Amino acid sequence: SQQGEEDPQALSIQEGENATMNCSYKTSINNLQWYRQNSGRGLVHLILIRSNEREKHSGRLRVTLDTSKKSSSLLITASRAADTASYFCATDRWFYSTLTFGKGTMLLVSP
Amino acid sequence: DVKVTQSSRYLVKRTGEKVFLECVQDMDHENMFWYRQDPGLGLRLIYFSYDVKMKEKGDIPEGYSVSREKKERFSLILESASTNQTSMYLCASSHKKGLNNEQFFGPGTRLTVL
């Protein structure tokens, strides 16, 4: 069953702007992860945030987690054309290491 | 550099054929996964495995089976391919059960069943 749902479904911005994507989920989680997928390729792990963390940074990426609202956001600062991709959030189920992925946000960064 | 490889990038098969999709990882990971990805539906888990010769059904196992005879290899089998199995198939692996379960993905196999 689907757990994470990303919002918006698609986002179009100019290079240099910031991009924000949101993920909402329904049940308790151990951690939440964000992945990127370039067109027609496999997914690449970006960042993992644990349920007891509120914010995490990695380079130009900033992830927040609000467990009370069951939501997370991914911020990409100073975006580049190379950031054009689909971005997925994934949550793990409490007793297993399987992940449930959302349907993704398609980000288009124009030069 | 960690690596997950899949046997084919593109595959075209006929309805009723038996199809094998192979996945190999070189990271000594315990866990391996097969997903299918369809437009508007995202990634859905087909089967996964925590250890050699061990397999567990995911969310959509119907019409599929798997084999894990060696730790590094996880095969997805379509016993009798049907057109509704046309999809992108993604293999992934991860180190262990628990909190730190970042998954590493292969490049995907785009399967078309005619």
mmCIF file of N, CA and C in Angstrom, chain A:
data_model
loop_
_atom_site.group_PDB
_atom_site.id
_atom_site.type_symbol
_atom_site.label_atom_id
_atom_site.label_comp_id
_atom_site.label_asym_id
_atom_site.label_seq_id
_atom_site.Cartn_x
_atom_site.Cartn_y
_atom_site.Cartn_z
ATOM 1 N N SER A 1 0.853 -1.189 0.000
ATOM 2 C CA SER A 1 0.000 0.000 0.000
ATOM 3 C C SER A 1 0.886 1.235 0.000
ATOM 4 N N GLN A 2 0.445 2.264 -0.706
ATOM 5 C CA GLN A 2 1.245 3.469 -0.812
ATOM 6 C C GLN A 2 1.288 4.171 0.535
ATOM 7 N N GLN A 3 2.463 4.672 0.895
ATOM 8 C CA GLN A 3 2.629 5.375 2.150
ATOM 9 C C GLN A 3 2.922 6.839 1.860
ATOM 10 N N GLY A 4 4.077 7.130 1.238
ATOM 11 C CA GLY A 4 4.441 8.509 0.971
ATOM 12 C C GLY A 4 3.777 9.037 -0.282
ATOM 13 N N GLU A 5 3.360 10.281 -0.221
ATOM 14 C CA GLU A 5 2.784 10.952 -1.383
ATOM 15 C C GLU A 5 3.482 12.284 -1.549
ATOM 16 N N GLU A 6 4.074 12.497 -2.723
ATOM 17 C CA GLU A 6 4.797 13.735 -2.967
ATOM 18 C C GLU A 6 3.878 14.815 -3.536
ATOM 19 N N ASP A 7 4.274 16.019 -3.279
ATOM 20 C CA ASP A 7 3.527 17.175 -3.761
ATOM 21 C C ASP A 7 4.528 18.301 -4.012
ATOM 22 N N PRO A 8 4.510 18.989 -5.152
ATOM 23 C CA PRO A 8 3.571 18.785 -6.257
ATOM 24 C C PRO A 8 3.966 17.591 -7.125
ATOM 25 N N GLN A 9 3.135 17.247 -8.067
ATOM 26 C CA GLN A 9 3.465 16.173 -9.005
ATOM 27 C C GLN A 9 4.548 16.632 -9.971
ATOM 28 N N ALA A 10 4.523 17.911 -10.324
ATOM 29 C CA ALA A 10 5.515 18.454 -11.247
ATOM 30 C C ALA A 10 5.854 19.874 -10.830
ATOM 31 N N LEU A 11 7.102 20.254 -11.074
ATOM 32 C CA LEU A 11 7.598 21.562 -10.674
ATOM 33 C C LEU A 11 8.565 22.051 -11.737
ATOM 34 N N SER A 12 8.364 23.280 -12.201
ATOM 35 C CA SER A 12 9.238 23.844 -13.224
ATOM 36 C C SER A 12 9.808 25.155 -12.719
ATOM 37 N N ILE A 13 11.134 25.262 -12.694
ATOM 38 C CA ILE A 13 11.777 26.471 -12.183
ATOM 39 C C ILE A 13 12.951 26.844 -13.086
ATOM 40 N N GLN A 14 13.537 28.015 -12.806
ATOM 41 C CA GLN A 14 14.717 28.475 -13.529
ATOM 42 C C GLN A 14 15.964 28.140 -12.721
ATOM 43 N N GLU A 15 17.065 27.978 -13.430
ATOM 44 C CA GLU A 15 18.353 27.764 -12.750
ATOM 45 C C GLU A 15 18.592 28.864 -11.722
ATOM 46 N N GLY A 16 19.132 28.480 -10.599
ATOM 47 C CA GLY A 16 19.423 29.441 -9.549
ATOM 48 C C GLY A 16 18.314 29.559 -8.514
ATOM 49 N N GLU A 17 17.104 29.177 -8.896
ATOM 50 C CA GLU A 17 15.998 29.233 -7.942
ATOM 51 C C GLU A 17 16.051 28.019 -7.009
ATOM 52 N N ASN A 18 15.300 28.122 -5.922
ATOM 53 C CA ASN A 18 15.175 26.991 -5.004
ATOM 54 C C ASN A 18 13.966 26.149 -5.384
ATOM 55 N N ALA A 19 14.079 24.859 -5.132
ATOM 56 C CA ALA A 19 12.970 23.944 -5.399
ATOM 57 C C ALA A 19 12.580 23.257 -4.092
ATOM 58 N N THR A 20 11.300 23.254 -3.811
ATOM 59 C CA THR A 20 10.800 22.587 -2.603
ATOM 60 C C THR A 20 9.768 21.546 -2.979
ATOM 61 N N MET A 21 9.988 20.338 -2.473
ATOM 62 C CA MET A 21 9.064 19.231 -2.690
ATOM 63 C C MET A 21 8.618 18.710 -1.338
ATOM 64 N N ASN A 22 7.389 18.289 -1.267
ATOM 65 C CA ASN A 22 6.835 17.815 -0.009
ATOM 66 C C ASN A 22 6.418 16.356 -0.098
ATOM 67 N N CYS A 23 6.434 15.714 1.051
ATOM 68 C CA CYS A 23 6.034 14.309 1.129
ATOM 69 C C CYS A 23 5.174 14.135 2.365
ATOM 70 N N SER A 24 4.013 13.521 2.187
ATOM 71 C CA SER A 24 3.181 13.212 3.349
ATOM 72 C C SER A 24 3.022 11.706 3.450
ATOM 73 N N TYR A 25 2.893 11.212 4.658
ATOM 74 C CA TYR A 25 2.751 9.780 4.862
ATOM 75 C C TYR A 25 1.701 9.523 5.929
ATOM 76 N N LYS A 26 1.316 8.258 6.079
ATOM 77 C CA LYS A 26 0.129 7.978 6.895
ATOM 78 C C LYS A 26 0.425 7.350 8.249
ATOM 79 N N THR A 27 1.438 6.479 8.330
ATOM 80 C CA THR A 27 1.644 5.765 9.582
ATOM 81 C C THR A 27 3.039 6.038 10.137
ATOM 82 N N SER A 28 3.296 5.576 11.347
ATOM 83 C CA SER A 28 4.594 5.811 11.989
ATOM 84 C C SER A 28 5.730 5.235 11.153
ATOM 85 N N ILE A 29 6.867 5.881 11.230
ATOM 86 C CA ILE A 29 8.015 5.459 10.428
ATOM 87 C C ILE A 29 9.267 5.363 11.296
ATOM 88 N N ASN A 30 10.238 4.585 10.818
ATOM 89 C CA ASN A 30 11.576 4.592 11.406
ATOM 90 C C ASN A 30 12.389 5.739 10.824
ATOM 91 N N ASN A 31 12.382 5.792 9.504
ATOM 92 C CA ASN A 31 13.087 6.873 8.836
ATOM 93 C C ASN A 31 12.417 7.176 7.511
ATOM 94 N N LEU A 32 12.803 8.290 6.945
ATOM 95 C CA LEU A 32 12.273 8.706 5.649
ATOM 96 C C LEU A 32 13.469 9.019 4.756
ATOM 97 N N GLN A 33 13.389 8.576 3.532
ATOM 98 C CA GLN A 33 14.502 8.778 2.610
ATOM 99 C C GLN A 33 14.022 9.501 1.367
ATOM 100 N N TRP A 34 14.933 10.193 0.747
ATOM 101 C CA TRP A 34 14.670 10.833 -0.538
ATOM 102 C C TRP A 34 15.622 10.242 -1.584
ATOM 103 N N TYR A 35 15.049 9.980 -2.767
ATOM 104 C CA TYR A 35 15.802 9.444 -3.884
ATOM 105 C C TYR A 35 15.572 10.314 -5.111
ATOM 106 N N ARG A 36 16.549 10.284 -6.019
ATOM 107 C CA ARG A 36 16.433 10.969 -7.302
ATOM 108 C C ARG A 36 16.504 9.933 -8.415
ATOM 109 N N GLN A 37 15.740 10.182 -9.474
ATOM 110 C CA GLN A 37 15.776 9.318 -10.643
ATOM 111 C C GLN A 37 15.873 10.173 -11.889
ATOM 112 N N ASN A 38 16.990 10.031 -12.571
ATOM 113 C CA ASN A 38 17.124 10.674 -13.872
ATOM 114 C C ASN A 38 16.347 9.853 -14.895
ATOM 115 N N SER A 39 15.928 10.508 -15.948
ATOM 116 C CA SER A 39 14.993 9.907 -16.895
ATOM 117 C C SER A 39 15.416 8.513 -17.335
ATOM 118 N N GLY A 40 14.541 7.537 -17.105
ATOM 119 C CA GLY A 40 14.777 6.184 -17.584
ATOM 120 C C GLY A 40 15.881 5.431 -16.894
ATOM 121 N N ARG A 41 16.316 5.901 -15.744
ATOM 122 C CA ARG A 41 17.423 5.248 -15.042
ATOM 123 C C ARG A 41 16.971 4.752 -13.675
ATOM 124 N N GLY A 42 17.910 4.142 -12.954
ATOM 125 C CA GLY A 42 17.626 3.690 -11.595
ATOM 126 C C GLY A 42 17.619 4.852 -10.613
ATOM 127 N N LEU A 43 17.170 4.568 -9.410
ATOM 128 C CA LEU A 43 17.099 5.608 -8.381
ATOM 129 C C LEU A 43 18.437 5.735 -7.654
ATOM 130 N N VAL A 44 18.718 6.937 -7.215
ATOM 131 C CA VAL A 44 19.929 7.216 -6.449
ATOM 132 C C VAL A 44 19.530 7.800 -5.107
ATOM 133 N N HIS A 45 20.079 7.225 -4.051
ATOM 134 C CA HIS A 45 19.769 7.705 -2.707
ATOM 135 C C HIS A 45 20.372 9.091 -2.485
ATOM 136 N N LEU A 46 19.562 9.995 -1.913
ATOM 137 C CA LEU A 46 20.031 11.347 -1.632
ATOM 138 C C LEU A 46 20.307 11.563 -0.157
ATOM 139 N N ILE A 47 19.333 11.235 0.660
ATOM 140 C CA ILE A 47 19.458 11.584 2.078
ATOM 141 C C ILE A 47 18.462 10.763 2.885
ATOM 142 N N LEU A 48 18.829 10.435 4.105
ATOM 143 C CA LEU A 48 17.983 9.703 5.035
ATOM 144 C C LEU A 48 17.833 10.528 6.291
ATOM 145 N N ILE A 49 16.615 10.656 6.765
ATOM 146 C CA ILE A 49 16.372 11.375 8.012
ATOM 147 C C ILE A 49 15.611 10.443 8.947
ATOM 148 N N ARG A 50 16.088 10.324 10.170
ATOM 149 C CA ARG A 50 15.485 9.417 11.124
ATOM 150 C C ARG A 50 14.286 10.093 11.796
ATOM 151 N N SER A 51 13.448 9.280 12.388
ATOM 152 C CA SER A 51 12.209 9.812 12.973
ATOM 153 C C SER A 51 12.468 10.735 14.154
ATOM 154 N N ASN A 52 13.655 10.637 14.768
ATOM 155 C CA ASN A 52 13.962 11.520 15.895
ATOM 156 C C ASN A 52 14.758 12.764 15.466
ATOM 157 N N GLU A 53 14.935 12.937 14.165
ATOM 158 C CA GLU A 53 15.612 14.114 13.641
ATOM 159 C C GLU A 53 14.590 15.074 13.034
ATOM 160 N N ARG A 54 14.898 16.336 13.037
ATOM 161 C CA ARG A 54 13.955 17.333 12.498
ATOM 162 C C ARG A 54 14.476 17.951 11.200
ATOM 163 N N GLU A 55 15.793 17.986 11.066
ATOM 164 C CA GLU A 55 16.365 18.628 9.875
ATOM 165 C C GLU A 55 17.716 17.991 9.576
ATOM 166 N N LYS A 56 18.008 17.920 8.270
ATOM 167 C CA LYS A 56 19.284 17.367 7.857
ATOM 168 C C LYS A 56 19.732 18.061 6.579
ATOM 169 N N HIS A 57 21.057 18.237 6.465
ATOM 170 C CA HIS A 57 21.605 18.913 5.297
ATOM 171 C C HIS A 57 22.611 18.006 4.610
ATOM 172 N N SER A 58 22.667 18.132 3.293
ATOM 173 C CA SER A 58 23.699 17.458 2.532
ATOM 174 C C SER A 58 23.965 18.303 1.292
ATOM 175 N N GLY A 59 25.066 19.030 1.301
ATOM 176 C CA GLY A 59 25.364 19.919 0.176
ATOM 177 C C GLY A 59 24.261 20.948 -0.023
ATOM 178 N N ARG A 60 23.671 20.957 -1.217
ATOM 179 C CA ARG A 60 22.580 21.909 -1.506
ATOM 180 C C ARG A 60 21.207 21.369 -1.107
ATOM 181 N N LEU A 61 21.182 20.239 -0.462
ATOM 182 C CA LEU A 61 19.919 19.630 -0.054
ATOM 183 C C LEU A 61 19.639 19.903 1.416
ATOM 184 N N ARG A 62 18.368 20.211 1.687
ATOM 185 C CA ARG A 62 17.940 20.356 3.072
ATOM 186 C C ARG A 62 16.630 19.599 3.218
ATOM 187 N N VAL A 63 16.602 18.689 4.166
ATOM 188 C CA VAL A 63 15.397 17.889 4.410
ATOM 189 C C VAL A 63 14.879 18.198 5.806
ATOM 190 N N THR A 64 13.588 18.367 5.912
ATOM 191 C CA THR A 64 12.952 18.518 7.214
ATOM 192 C C THR A 64 11.943 17.402 7.405
ATOM 193 N N LEU A 65 11.694 17.080 8.645
ATOM 194 C CA LEU A 65 10.737 16.048 8.988
ATOM 195 C C LEU A 65 9.882 16.537 10.153
ATOM 196 N N ASP A 66 8.586 16.485 9.986
ATOM 197 C CA ASP A 66 7.638 16.841 11.044
ATOM 198 C C ASP A 66 6.775 15.609 11.307
ATOM 199 N N THR A 67 7.133 14.853 12.327
ATOM 200 C CA THR A 67 6.403 13.610 12.589
ATOM 201 C C THR A 67 4.995 13.875 13.107
ATOM 202 N N SER A 68 4.775 15.030 13.719
ATOM 203 C CA SER A 68 3.428 15.333 14.210
ATOM 204 C C SER A 68 2.471 15.557 13.047
ATOM 205 N N LYS A 69 2.998 16.084 11.949
ATOM 206 C CA LYS A 69 2.177 16.315 10.750
ATOM 207 C C LYS A 69 2.360 15.192 9.735
ATOM 208 N N LYS A 70 3.260 14.254 10.044
ATOM 209 C CA LYS A 70 3.551 13.164 9.117
ATOM 210 C C LYS A 70 3.906 13.734 7.742
ATOM 211 N N SER A 71 4.893 14.599 7.747
ATOM 212 C CA SER A 71 5.290 15.198 6.476
ATOM 213 C C SER A 71 6.780 15.517 6.490
ATOM 214 N N SER A 72 7.327 15.594 5.280
ATOM 215 C CA SER A 72 8.727 15.929 5.087
ATOM 216 C C SER A 72 8.830 16.845 3.883
ATOM 217 N N SER A 73 9.873 17.642 3.865
ATOM 218 C CA SER A 73 10.113 18.462 2.685
ATOM 219 C C SER A 73 11.574 18.343 2.270
ATOM 220 N N LEU A 74 11.795 18.421 0.971
ATOM 221 C CA LEU A 74 13.132 18.422 0.387
ATOM 222 C C LEU A 74 13.316 19.752 -0.303
ATOM 223 N N LEU A 75 14.329 20.482 0.111
ATOM 224 C CA LEU A 75 14.665 21.758 -0.493
ATOM 225 C C LEU A 75 15.980 21.615 -1.238
ATOM 226 N N ILE A 76 15.973 21.987 -2.505
ATOM 227 C CA ILE A 76 17.203 22.044 -3.294
ATOM 228 C C ILE A 76 17.496 23.519 -3.525
ATOM 229 N N THR A 77 18.610 23.984 -3.017
ATOM 230 C CA THR A 77 18.935 25.399 -3.173
ATOM 231 C C THR A 77 19.779 25.621 -4.428
ATOM 232 N N ALA A 78 19.663 26.821 -4.991
ATOM 233 C CA ALA A 78 20.465 27.223 -6.155
ATOM 234 C C ALA A 78 20.463 26.129 -7.215
ATOM 235 N N SER A 79 19.282 25.782 -7.675
ATOM 236 C CA SER A 79 19.144 24.623 -8.564
ATOM 237 C C SER A 79 19.911 24.801 -9.871
ATOM 238 N N ARG A 80 20.258 23.657 -10.460
ATOM 239 C CA ARG A 80 20.995 23.610 -11.721
ATOM 240 C C ARG A 80 20.218 22.757 -12.718
ATOM 241 N N ALA A 81 20.518 22.909 -13.975
ATOM 242 C CA ALA A 81 19.831 22.102 -14.991
ATOM 243 C C ALA A 81 20.026 20.606 -14.715
ATOM 244 N N ALA A 82 21.175 20.259 -14.161
ATOM 245 C CA ALA A 82 21.466 18.858 -13.856
ATOM 246 C C ALA A 82 20.589 18.294 -12.740
ATOM 247 N N ASP A 83 19.875 19.148 -12.021
ATOM 248 C CA ASP A 83 18.943 18.673 -10.981
ATOM 249 C C ASP A 83 17.633 18.190 -11.587
ATOM 250 N N THR A 84 17.445 18.407 -12.872
ATOM 251 C CA THR A 84 16.234 17.927 -13.541
ATOM 252 C C THR A 84 16.139 16.417 -13.390
ATOM 253 N N ALA A 85 15.066 15.968 -12.757
ATOM 254 C CA ALA A 85 14.901 14.552 -12.426
ATOM 255 C C ALA A 85 13.566 14.378 -11.720
ATOM 256 N N SER A 86 13.234 13.141 -11.412
ATOM 257 C CA SER A 86 12.092 12.854 -10.532
ATOM 258 C C SER A 86 12.625 12.572 -9.142
ATOM 259 N N TYR A 87 11.907 13.044 -8.143
ATOM 260 C CA TYR A 87 12.333 12.895 -6.756
ATOM 261 C C TYR A 87 11.254 12.129 -5.999
ATOM 262 N N PHE A 88 11.699 11.110 -5.279
ATOM 263 C CA PHE A 88 10.786 10.228 -4.557
ATOM 264 C C PHE A 88 11.117 10.237 -3.068
ATOM 265 N N CYS A 89 10.075 10.235 -2.270
ATOM 266 C CA CYS A 89 10.290 9.955 -0.854
ATOM 267 C C CYS A 89 9.944 8.491 -0.606
ATOM 268 N N ALA A 90 10.584 7.925 0.395
ATOM 269 C CA ALA A 90 10.357 6.523 0.727
ATOM 270 C C ALA A 90 10.370 6.373 2.237
ATOM 271 N N THR A 91 9.440 5.610 2.736
ATOM 272 C CA THR A 91 9.385 5.360 4.172
ATOM 273 C C THR A 91 9.513 3.867 4.409
ATOM 274 N N ASP A 92 10.093 3.521 5.545
ATOM 275 C CA ASP A 92 10.212 2.093 5.835
ATOM 276 C C ASP A 92 9.093 1.664 6.767
ATOM 277 N N ARG A 93 8.754 0.422 6.696
ATOM 278 C CA ARG A 93 7.714 -0.118 7.562
ATOM 279 C C ARG A 93 8.359 -0.509 8.885
ATOM 280 N N TRP A 94 7.613 -0.475 9.933
ATOM 281 C CA TRP A 94 8.196 -0.539 11.278
ATOM 282 C C TRP A 94 9.077 -1.758 11.515
ATOM 283 N N PHE A 95 8.648 -2.948 11.103
ATOM 284 C CA PHE A 95 9.393 -4.148 11.454
ATOM 285 C C PHE A 95 10.217 -4.729 10.313
ATOM 286 N N TYR A 96 10.218 -4.071 9.154
ATOM 287 C CA TYR A 96 10.908 -4.638 8.017
ATOM 288 C C TYR A 96 11.809 -3.583 7.389
ATOM 289 N N SER A 97 12.705 -4.031 6.545
ATOM 290 C CA SER A 97 13.543 -3.060 5.854
ATOM 291 C C SER A 97 13.026 -2.735 4.474
ATOM 292 N N THR A 98 11.820 -3.165 4.158
ATOM 293 C CA THR A 98 11.283 -2.763 2.863
ATOM 294 C C THR A 98 10.878 -1.293 2.902
ATOM 295 N N LEU A 99 10.925 -0.675 1.749
ATOM 296 C CA LEU A 99 10.551 0.729 1.622
ATOM 297 C C LEU A 99 9.263 0.856 0.815
ATOM 298 N N THR A 100 8.481 1.869 1.140
ATOM 299 C CA THR A 100 7.303 2.211 0.344
ATOM 300 C C THR A 100 7.566 3.567 -0.282
ATOM 301 N N PHE A 101 7.511 3.620 -1.590
ATOM 302 C CA PHE A 101 7.830 4.829 -2.334
ATOM 303 C C PHE A 101 6.563 5.588 -2.713
ATOM 304 N N GLY A 102 6.694 6.907 -2.748
ATOM 305 C CA GLY A 102 5.636 7.726 -3.308
ATOM 306 C C GLY A 102 5.705 7.706 -4.823
ATOM 307 N N LYS A 103 4.836 8.485 -5.458
ATOM 308 C CA LYS A 103 4.774 8.499 -6.914
ATOM 309 C C LYS A 103 5.747 9.505 -7.529
ATOM 310 N N GLY A 104 6.318 10.352 -6.714
ATOM 311 C CA GLY A 104 7.382 11.219 -7.187
ATOM 312 C C GLY A 104 6.945 12.605 -7.610
ATOM 313 N N THR A 105 7.905 13.516 -7.559
ATOM 314 C CA THR A 105 7.752 14.869 -8.095
ATOM 315 C C THR A 105 8.719 15.010 -9.255
ATOM 316 N N MET A 106 8.209 15.428 -10.414
ATOM 317 C CA MET A 106 9.083 15.676 -11.569
ATOM 318 C C MET A 106 9.549 17.113 -11.525
ATOM 319 N N LEU A 107 10.849 17.311 -11.418
ATOM 320 C CA LEU A 107 11.431 18.648 -11.360
ATOM 321 C C LEU A 107 12.114 18.959 -12.684
ATOM 322 N N LEU A 108 11.765 20.099 -13.257
ATOM 323 C CA LEU A 108 12.411 20.577 -14.477
ATOM 324 C C LEU A 108 13.090 21.898 -14.160
ATOM 325 N N VAL A 109 14.398 21.943 -14.344
ATOM 326 C CA VAL A 109 15.157 23.158 -14.121
ATOM 327 C C VAL A 109 15.641 23.657 -15.470
ATOM 328 N N SER A 110 15.161 24.828 -15.844
ATOM 329 C CA SER A 110 15.508 25.386 -17.160
ATOM 330 C C SER A 110 16.695 26.341 -17.042
ATOM 331 N N PRO A 111 17.598 26.272 -18.026
ATOM 332 C CA PRO A 111 18.783 27.165 -17.991
ATOM 333 C C PRO A 111 18.375 28.629 -18.137
#
